[in-house]
Every structure is written in C-alpha cells, then in structure tokens.
PDB file of N, CA and C in Angstrom:
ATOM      1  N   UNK A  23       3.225 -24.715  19.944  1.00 73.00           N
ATOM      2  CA  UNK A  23       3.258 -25.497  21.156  1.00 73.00           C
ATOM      3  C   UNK A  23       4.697 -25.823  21.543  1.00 73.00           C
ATOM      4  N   UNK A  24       5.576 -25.990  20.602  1.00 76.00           N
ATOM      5  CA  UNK A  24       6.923 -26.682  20.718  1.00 76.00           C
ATOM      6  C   UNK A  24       7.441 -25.344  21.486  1.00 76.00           C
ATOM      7  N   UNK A  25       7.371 -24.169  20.893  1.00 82.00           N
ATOM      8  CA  UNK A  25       7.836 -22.913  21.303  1.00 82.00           C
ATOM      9  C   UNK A  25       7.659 -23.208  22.600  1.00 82.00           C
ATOM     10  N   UNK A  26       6.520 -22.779  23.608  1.00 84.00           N
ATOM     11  CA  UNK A  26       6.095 -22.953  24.830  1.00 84.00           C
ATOM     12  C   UNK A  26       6.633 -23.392  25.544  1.00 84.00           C
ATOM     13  N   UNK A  27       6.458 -24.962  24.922  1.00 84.00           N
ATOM     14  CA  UNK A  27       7.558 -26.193  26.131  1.00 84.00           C
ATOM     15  C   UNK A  27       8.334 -25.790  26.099  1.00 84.00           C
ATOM     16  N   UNK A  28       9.437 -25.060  25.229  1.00 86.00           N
ATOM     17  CA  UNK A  28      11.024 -25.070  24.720  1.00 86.00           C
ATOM     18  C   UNK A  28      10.937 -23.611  25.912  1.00 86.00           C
ATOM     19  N   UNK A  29      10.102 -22.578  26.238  1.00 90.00           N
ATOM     20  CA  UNK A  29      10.248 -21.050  26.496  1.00 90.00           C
ATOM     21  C   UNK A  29      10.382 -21.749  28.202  1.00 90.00           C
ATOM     22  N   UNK A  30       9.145 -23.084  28.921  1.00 91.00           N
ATOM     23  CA  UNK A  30       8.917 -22.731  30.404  1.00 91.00           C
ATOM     24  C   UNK A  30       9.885 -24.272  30.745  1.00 91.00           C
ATOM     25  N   UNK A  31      11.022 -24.741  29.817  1.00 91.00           N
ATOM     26  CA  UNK A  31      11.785 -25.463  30.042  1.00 91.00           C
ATOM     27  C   UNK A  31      11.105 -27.294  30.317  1.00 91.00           C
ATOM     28  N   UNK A  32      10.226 -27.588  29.819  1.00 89.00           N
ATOM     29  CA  UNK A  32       9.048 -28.881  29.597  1.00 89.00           C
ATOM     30  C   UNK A  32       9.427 -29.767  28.661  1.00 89.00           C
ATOM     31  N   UNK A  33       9.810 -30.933  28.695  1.00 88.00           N
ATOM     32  CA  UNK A  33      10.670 -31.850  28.297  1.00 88.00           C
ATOM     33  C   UNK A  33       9.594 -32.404  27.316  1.00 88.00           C
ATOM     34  N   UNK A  34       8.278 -32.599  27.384  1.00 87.00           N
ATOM     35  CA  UNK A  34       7.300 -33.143  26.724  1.00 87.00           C
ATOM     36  C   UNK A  34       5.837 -33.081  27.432  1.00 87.00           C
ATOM     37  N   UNK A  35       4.817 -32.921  26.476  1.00 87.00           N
ATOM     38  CA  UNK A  35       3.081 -33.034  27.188  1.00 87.00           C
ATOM     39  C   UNK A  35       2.176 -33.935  26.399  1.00 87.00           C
ATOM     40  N   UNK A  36       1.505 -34.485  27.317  1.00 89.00           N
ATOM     41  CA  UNK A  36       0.869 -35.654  27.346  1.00 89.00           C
ATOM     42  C   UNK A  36      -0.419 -35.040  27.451  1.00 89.00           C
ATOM     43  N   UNK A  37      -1.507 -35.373  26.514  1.00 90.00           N
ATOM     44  CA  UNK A  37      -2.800 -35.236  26.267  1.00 90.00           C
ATOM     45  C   UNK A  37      -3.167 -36.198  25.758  1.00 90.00           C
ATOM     46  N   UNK A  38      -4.531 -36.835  26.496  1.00 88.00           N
ATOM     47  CA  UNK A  38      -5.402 -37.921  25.855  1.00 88.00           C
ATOM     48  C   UNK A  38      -6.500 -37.520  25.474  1.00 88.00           C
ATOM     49  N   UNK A  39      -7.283 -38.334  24.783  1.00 89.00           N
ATOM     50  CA  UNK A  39      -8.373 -37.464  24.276  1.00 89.00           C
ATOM     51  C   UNK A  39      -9.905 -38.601  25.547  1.00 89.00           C
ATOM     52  N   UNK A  40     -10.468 -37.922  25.790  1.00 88.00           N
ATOM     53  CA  UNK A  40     -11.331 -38.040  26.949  1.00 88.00           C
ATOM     54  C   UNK A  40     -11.351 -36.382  27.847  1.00 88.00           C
ATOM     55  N   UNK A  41     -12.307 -36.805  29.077  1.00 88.00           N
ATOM     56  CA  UNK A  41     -12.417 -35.724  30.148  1.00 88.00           C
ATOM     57  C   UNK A  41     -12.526 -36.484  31.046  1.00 88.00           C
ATOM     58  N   UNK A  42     -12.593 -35.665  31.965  1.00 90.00           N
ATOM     59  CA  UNK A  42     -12.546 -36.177  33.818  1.00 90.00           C
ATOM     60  C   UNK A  42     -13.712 -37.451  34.018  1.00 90.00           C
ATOM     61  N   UNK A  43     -14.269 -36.756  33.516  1.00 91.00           N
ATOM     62  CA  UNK A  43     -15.856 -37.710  34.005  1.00 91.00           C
ATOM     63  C   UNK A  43     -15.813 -38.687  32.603  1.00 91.00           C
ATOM     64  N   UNK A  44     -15.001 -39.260  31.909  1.00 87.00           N
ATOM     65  CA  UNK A  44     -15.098 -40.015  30.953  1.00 87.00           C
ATOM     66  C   UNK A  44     -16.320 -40.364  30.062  1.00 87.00           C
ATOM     67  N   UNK A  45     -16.391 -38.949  29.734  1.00 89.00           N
ATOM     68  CA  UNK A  45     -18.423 -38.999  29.187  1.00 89.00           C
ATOM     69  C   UNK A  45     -17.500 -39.465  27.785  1.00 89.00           C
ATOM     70  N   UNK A  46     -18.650 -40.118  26.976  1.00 85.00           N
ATOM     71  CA  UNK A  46     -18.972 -40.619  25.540  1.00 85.00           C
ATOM     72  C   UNK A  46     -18.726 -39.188  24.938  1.00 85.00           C
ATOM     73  N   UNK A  47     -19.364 -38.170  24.846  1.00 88.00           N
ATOM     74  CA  UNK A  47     -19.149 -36.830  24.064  1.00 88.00           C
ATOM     75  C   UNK A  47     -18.888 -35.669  24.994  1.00 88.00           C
ATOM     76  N   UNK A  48     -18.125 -35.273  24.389  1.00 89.00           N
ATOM     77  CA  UNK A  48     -16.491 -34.879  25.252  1.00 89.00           C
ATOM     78  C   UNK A  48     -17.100 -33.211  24.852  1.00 89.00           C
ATOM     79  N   UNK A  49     -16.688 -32.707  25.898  1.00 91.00           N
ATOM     80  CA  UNK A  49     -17.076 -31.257  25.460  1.00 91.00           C
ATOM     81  C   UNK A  49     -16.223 -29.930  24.843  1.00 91.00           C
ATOM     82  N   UNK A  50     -16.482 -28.975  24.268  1.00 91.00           N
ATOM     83  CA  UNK A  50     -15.077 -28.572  23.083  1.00 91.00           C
ATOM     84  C   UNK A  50     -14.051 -27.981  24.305  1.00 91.00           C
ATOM     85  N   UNK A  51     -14.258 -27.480  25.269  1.00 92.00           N
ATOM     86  CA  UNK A  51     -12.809 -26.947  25.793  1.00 92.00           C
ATOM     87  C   UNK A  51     -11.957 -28.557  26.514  1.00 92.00           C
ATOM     88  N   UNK A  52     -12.809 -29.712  26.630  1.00 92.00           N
ATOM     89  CA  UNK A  52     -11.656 -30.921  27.098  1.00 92.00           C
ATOM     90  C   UNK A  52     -11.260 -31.365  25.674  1.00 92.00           C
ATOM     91  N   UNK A  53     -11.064 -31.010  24.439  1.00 92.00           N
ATOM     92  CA  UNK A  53     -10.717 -31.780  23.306  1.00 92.00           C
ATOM     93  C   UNK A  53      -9.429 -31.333  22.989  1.00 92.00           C
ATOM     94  N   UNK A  54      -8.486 -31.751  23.902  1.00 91.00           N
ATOM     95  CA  UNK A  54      -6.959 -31.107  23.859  1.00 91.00           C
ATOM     96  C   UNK A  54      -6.662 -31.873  22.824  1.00 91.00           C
ATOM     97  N   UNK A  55      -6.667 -33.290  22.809  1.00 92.00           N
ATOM     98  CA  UNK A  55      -6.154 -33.527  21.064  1.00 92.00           C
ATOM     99  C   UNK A  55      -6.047 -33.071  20.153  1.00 92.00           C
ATOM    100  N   UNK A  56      -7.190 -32.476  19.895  1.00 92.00           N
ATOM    101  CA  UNK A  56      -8.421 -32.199  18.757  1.00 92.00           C
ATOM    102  C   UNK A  56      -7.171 -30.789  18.349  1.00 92.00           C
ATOM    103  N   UNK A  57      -7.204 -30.230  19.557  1.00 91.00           N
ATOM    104  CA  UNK A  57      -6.613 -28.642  19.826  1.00 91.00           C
ATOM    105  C   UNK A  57      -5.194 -28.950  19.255  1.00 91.00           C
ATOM    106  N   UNK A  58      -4.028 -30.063  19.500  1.00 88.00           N
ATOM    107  CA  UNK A  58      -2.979 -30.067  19.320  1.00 88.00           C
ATOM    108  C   UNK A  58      -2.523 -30.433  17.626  1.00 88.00           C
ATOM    109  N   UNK A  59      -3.780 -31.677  17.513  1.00 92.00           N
ATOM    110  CA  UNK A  59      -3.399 -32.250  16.491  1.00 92.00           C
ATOM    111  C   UNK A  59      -4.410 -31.799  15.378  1.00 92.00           C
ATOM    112  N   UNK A  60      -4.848 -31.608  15.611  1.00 92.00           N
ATOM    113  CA  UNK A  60      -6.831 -31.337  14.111  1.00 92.00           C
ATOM    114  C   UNK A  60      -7.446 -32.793  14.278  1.00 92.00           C
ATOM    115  N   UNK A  61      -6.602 -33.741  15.413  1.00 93.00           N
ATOM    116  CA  UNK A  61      -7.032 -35.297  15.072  1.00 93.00           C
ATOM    117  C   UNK A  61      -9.035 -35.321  15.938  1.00 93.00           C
ATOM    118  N   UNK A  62     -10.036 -35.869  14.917  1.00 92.00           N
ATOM    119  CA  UNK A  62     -11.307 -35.752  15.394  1.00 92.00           C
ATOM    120  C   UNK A  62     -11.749 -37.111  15.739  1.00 92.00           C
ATOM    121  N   UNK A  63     -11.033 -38.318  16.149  1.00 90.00           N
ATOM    122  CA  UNK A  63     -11.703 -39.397  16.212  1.00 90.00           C
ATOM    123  C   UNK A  63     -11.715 -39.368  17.808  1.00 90.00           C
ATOM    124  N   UNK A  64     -12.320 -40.493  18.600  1.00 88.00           N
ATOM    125  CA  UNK A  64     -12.443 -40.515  19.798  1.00 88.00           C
ATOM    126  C   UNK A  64     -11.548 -41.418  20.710  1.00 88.00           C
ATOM    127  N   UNK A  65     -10.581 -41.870  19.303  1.00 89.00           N
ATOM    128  CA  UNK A  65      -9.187 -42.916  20.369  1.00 89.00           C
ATOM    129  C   UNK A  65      -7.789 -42.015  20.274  1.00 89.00           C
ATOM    130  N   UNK A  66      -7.017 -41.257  20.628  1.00 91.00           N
ATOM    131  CA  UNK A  66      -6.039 -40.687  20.623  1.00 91.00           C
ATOM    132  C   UNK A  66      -5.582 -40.421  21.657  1.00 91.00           C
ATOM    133  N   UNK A  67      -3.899 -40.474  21.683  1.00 87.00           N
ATOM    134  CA  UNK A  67      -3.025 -39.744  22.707  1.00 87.00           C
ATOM    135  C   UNK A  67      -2.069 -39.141  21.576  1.00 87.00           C
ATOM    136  N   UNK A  68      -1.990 -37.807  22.313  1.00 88.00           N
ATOM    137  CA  UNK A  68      -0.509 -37.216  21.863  1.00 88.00           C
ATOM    138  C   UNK A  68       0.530 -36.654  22.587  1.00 88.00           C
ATOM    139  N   UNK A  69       1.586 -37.134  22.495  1.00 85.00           N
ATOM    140  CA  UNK A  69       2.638 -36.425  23.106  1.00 85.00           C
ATOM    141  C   UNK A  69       3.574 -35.485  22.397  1.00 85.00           C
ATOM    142  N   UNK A  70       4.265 -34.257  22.750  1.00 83.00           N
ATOM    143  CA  UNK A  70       4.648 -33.006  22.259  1.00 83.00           C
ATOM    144  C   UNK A  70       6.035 -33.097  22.563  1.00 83.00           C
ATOM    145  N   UNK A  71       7.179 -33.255  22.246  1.00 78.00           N
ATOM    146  CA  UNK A  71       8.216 -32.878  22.628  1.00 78.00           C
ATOM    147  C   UNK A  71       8.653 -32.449  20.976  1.00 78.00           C
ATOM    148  N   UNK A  72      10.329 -32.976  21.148  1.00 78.00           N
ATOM    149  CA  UNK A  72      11.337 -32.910  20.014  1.00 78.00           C
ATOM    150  C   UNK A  72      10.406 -33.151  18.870  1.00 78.00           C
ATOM    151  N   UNK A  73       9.673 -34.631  19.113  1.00 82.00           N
ATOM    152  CA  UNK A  73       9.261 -34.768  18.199  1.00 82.00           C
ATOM    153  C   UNK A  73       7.476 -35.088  18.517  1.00 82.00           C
ATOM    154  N   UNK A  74       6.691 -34.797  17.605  1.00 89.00           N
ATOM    155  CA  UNK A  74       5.701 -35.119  18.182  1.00 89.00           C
ATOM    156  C   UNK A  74       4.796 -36.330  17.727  1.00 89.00           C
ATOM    157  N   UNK A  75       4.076 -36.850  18.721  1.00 94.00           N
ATOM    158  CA  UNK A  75       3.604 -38.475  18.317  1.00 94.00           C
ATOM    159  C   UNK A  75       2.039 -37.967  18.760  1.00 94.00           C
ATOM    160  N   UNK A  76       1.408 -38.991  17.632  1.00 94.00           N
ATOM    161  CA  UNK A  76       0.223 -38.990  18.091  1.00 94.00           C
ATOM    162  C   UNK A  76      -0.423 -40.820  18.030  1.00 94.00           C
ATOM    163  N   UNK A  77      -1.191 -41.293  18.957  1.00 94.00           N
ATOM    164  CA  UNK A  77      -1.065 -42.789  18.951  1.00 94.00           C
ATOM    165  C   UNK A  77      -2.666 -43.087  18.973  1.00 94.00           C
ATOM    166  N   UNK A  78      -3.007 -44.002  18.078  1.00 94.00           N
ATOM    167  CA  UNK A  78      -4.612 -44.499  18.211  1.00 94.00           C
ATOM    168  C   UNK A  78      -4.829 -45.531  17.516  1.00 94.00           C
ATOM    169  N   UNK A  79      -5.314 -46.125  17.694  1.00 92.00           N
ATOM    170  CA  UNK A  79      -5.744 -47.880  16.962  1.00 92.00           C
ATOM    171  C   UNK A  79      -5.989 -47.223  15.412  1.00 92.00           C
ATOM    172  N   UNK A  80      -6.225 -48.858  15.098  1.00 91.00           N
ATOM    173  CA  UNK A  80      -6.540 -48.991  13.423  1.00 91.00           C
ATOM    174  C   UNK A  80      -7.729 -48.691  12.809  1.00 91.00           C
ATOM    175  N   UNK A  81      -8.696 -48.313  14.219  1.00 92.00           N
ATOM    176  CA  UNK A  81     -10.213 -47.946  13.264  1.00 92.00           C
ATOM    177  C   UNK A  81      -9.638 -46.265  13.276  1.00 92.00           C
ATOM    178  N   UNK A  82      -9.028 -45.460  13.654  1.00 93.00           N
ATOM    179  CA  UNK A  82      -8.934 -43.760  13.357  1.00 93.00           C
ATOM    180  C   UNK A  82      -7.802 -43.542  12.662  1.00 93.00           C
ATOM    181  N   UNK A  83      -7.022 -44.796  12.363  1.00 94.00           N
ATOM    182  CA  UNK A  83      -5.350 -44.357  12.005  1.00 94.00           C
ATOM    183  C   UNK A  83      -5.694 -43.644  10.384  1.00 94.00           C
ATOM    184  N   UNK A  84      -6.507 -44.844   9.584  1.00 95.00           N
ATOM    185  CA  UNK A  84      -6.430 -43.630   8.348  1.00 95.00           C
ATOM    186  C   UNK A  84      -7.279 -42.402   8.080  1.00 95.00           C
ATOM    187  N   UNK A  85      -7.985 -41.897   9.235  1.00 96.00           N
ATOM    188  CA  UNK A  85      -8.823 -40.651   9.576  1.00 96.00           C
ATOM    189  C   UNK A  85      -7.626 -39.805  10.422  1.00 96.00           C
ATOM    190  N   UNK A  86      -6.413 -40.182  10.942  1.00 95.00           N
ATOM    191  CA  UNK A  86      -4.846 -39.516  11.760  1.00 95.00           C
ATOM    192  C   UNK A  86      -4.659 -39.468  10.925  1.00 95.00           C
ATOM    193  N   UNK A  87      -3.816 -39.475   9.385  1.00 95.00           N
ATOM    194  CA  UNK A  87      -3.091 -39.638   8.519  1.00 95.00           C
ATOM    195  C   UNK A  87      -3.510 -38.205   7.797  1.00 95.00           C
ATOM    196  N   UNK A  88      -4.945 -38.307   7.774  1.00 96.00           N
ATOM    197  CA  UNK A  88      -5.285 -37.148   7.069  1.00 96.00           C
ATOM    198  C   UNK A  88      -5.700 -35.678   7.620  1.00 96.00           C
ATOM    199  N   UNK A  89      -5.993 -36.193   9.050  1.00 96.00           N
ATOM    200  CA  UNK A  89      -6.028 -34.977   9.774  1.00 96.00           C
ATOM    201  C   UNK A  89      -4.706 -34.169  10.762  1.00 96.00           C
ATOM    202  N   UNK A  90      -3.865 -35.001  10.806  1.00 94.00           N
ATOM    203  CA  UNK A  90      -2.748 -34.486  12.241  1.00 94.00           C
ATOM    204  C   UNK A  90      -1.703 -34.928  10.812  1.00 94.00           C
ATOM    205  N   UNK A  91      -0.985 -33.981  10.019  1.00 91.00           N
ATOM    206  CA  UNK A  91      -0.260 -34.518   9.280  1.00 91.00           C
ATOM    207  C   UNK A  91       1.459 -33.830   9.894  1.00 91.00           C
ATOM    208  N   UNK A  92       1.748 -33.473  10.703  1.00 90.00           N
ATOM    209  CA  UNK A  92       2.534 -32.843  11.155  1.00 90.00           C
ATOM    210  C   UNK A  92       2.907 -33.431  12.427  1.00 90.00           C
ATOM    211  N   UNK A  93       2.266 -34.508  12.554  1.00 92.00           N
ATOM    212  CA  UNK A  93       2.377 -35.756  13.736  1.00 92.00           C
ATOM    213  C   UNK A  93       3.181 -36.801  13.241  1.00 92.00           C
ATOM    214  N   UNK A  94       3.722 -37.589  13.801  1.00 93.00           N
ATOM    215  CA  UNK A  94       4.026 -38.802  13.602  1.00 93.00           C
ATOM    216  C   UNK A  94       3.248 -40.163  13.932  1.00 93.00           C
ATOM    217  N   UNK A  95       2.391 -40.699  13.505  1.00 94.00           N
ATOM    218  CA  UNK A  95       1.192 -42.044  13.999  1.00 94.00           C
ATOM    219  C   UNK A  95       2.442 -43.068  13.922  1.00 94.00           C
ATOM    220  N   UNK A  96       1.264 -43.445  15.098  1.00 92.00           N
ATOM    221  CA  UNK A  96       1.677 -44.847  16.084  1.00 92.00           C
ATOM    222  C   UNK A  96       0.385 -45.341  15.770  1.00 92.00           C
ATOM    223  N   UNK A  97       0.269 -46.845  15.468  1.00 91.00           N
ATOM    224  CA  UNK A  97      -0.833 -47.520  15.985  1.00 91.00           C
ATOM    225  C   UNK A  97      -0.891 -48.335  17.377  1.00 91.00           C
ATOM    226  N   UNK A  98      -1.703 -48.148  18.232  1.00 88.00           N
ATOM    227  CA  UNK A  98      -2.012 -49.022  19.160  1.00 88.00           C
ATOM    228  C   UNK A  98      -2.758 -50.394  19.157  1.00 88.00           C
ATOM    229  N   UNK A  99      -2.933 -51.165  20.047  1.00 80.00           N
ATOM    230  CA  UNK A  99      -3.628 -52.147  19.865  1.00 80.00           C
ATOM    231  C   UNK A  99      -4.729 -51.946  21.083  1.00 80.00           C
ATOM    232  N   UNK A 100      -6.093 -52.136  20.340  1.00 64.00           N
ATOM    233  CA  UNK A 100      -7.053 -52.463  21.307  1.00 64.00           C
ATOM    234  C   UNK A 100      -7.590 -52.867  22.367  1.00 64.00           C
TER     235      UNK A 100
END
C-alpha cells in the first residue's frame, strides 16, 4: 500500500471501517480496514502514510494488537 501512495504521489489514506448505508454487517468488498490492516472488530480507522496508524476504542484495542501488528494503535474514546 505504502508503495502505491509513494508511486501516484498521496500524502496519506483514510479508511474507516463502516459502508455508505451504515448497515450493522458490513459487506466483504466495504471492509477496507479489514483489507489494510487484518484488523476484524467493528470500531476502526486507519490511516496510511509514512507511518501507519490504526485507531479504535478499548473494547477492540487488545483484539488490534494481535491482529494489525504492523500498525501503530491509538486508542480512542467512546
């Protein structure tokens, strides 16, 4: 992914985890998180640049830790 941004000159990308229609169960081609990070819970944002962050409260952070390990976690607040 870093390649990409770095090839079409993209400073950073922003993916949340949801879809348009903000359904409860999200369908597999809107699970860009899922896609960036391996992260499977249903609270996440990640952003891609230099460095990459992934951000979600305290009920998924130690389910982030073990799945997106190549991320950097942020916790959010509720």
């Amino acid at each position: 992914m870093d390649n990409l941004l770095k090839e079409n000159n993209i400073g950073a990308y922003l993916s949340k985890t949801g879809d348009e229609h903000l359904s409860e169960y999200i369908g597999e081609s809107d699970q860009r998180v899922r896609f960036l990070t391996n992260f499977t819970g249903s609270n996440g944002l990640a952003i891609t640049c230099e460095k990459s962050v992934l951000y979600t409260d305290s009920r998924y952070y130690l389910q982030a830790e073990k799945e997106s390990k190549e991320y950097k976690l942020m916790k959010t607040h509720r």
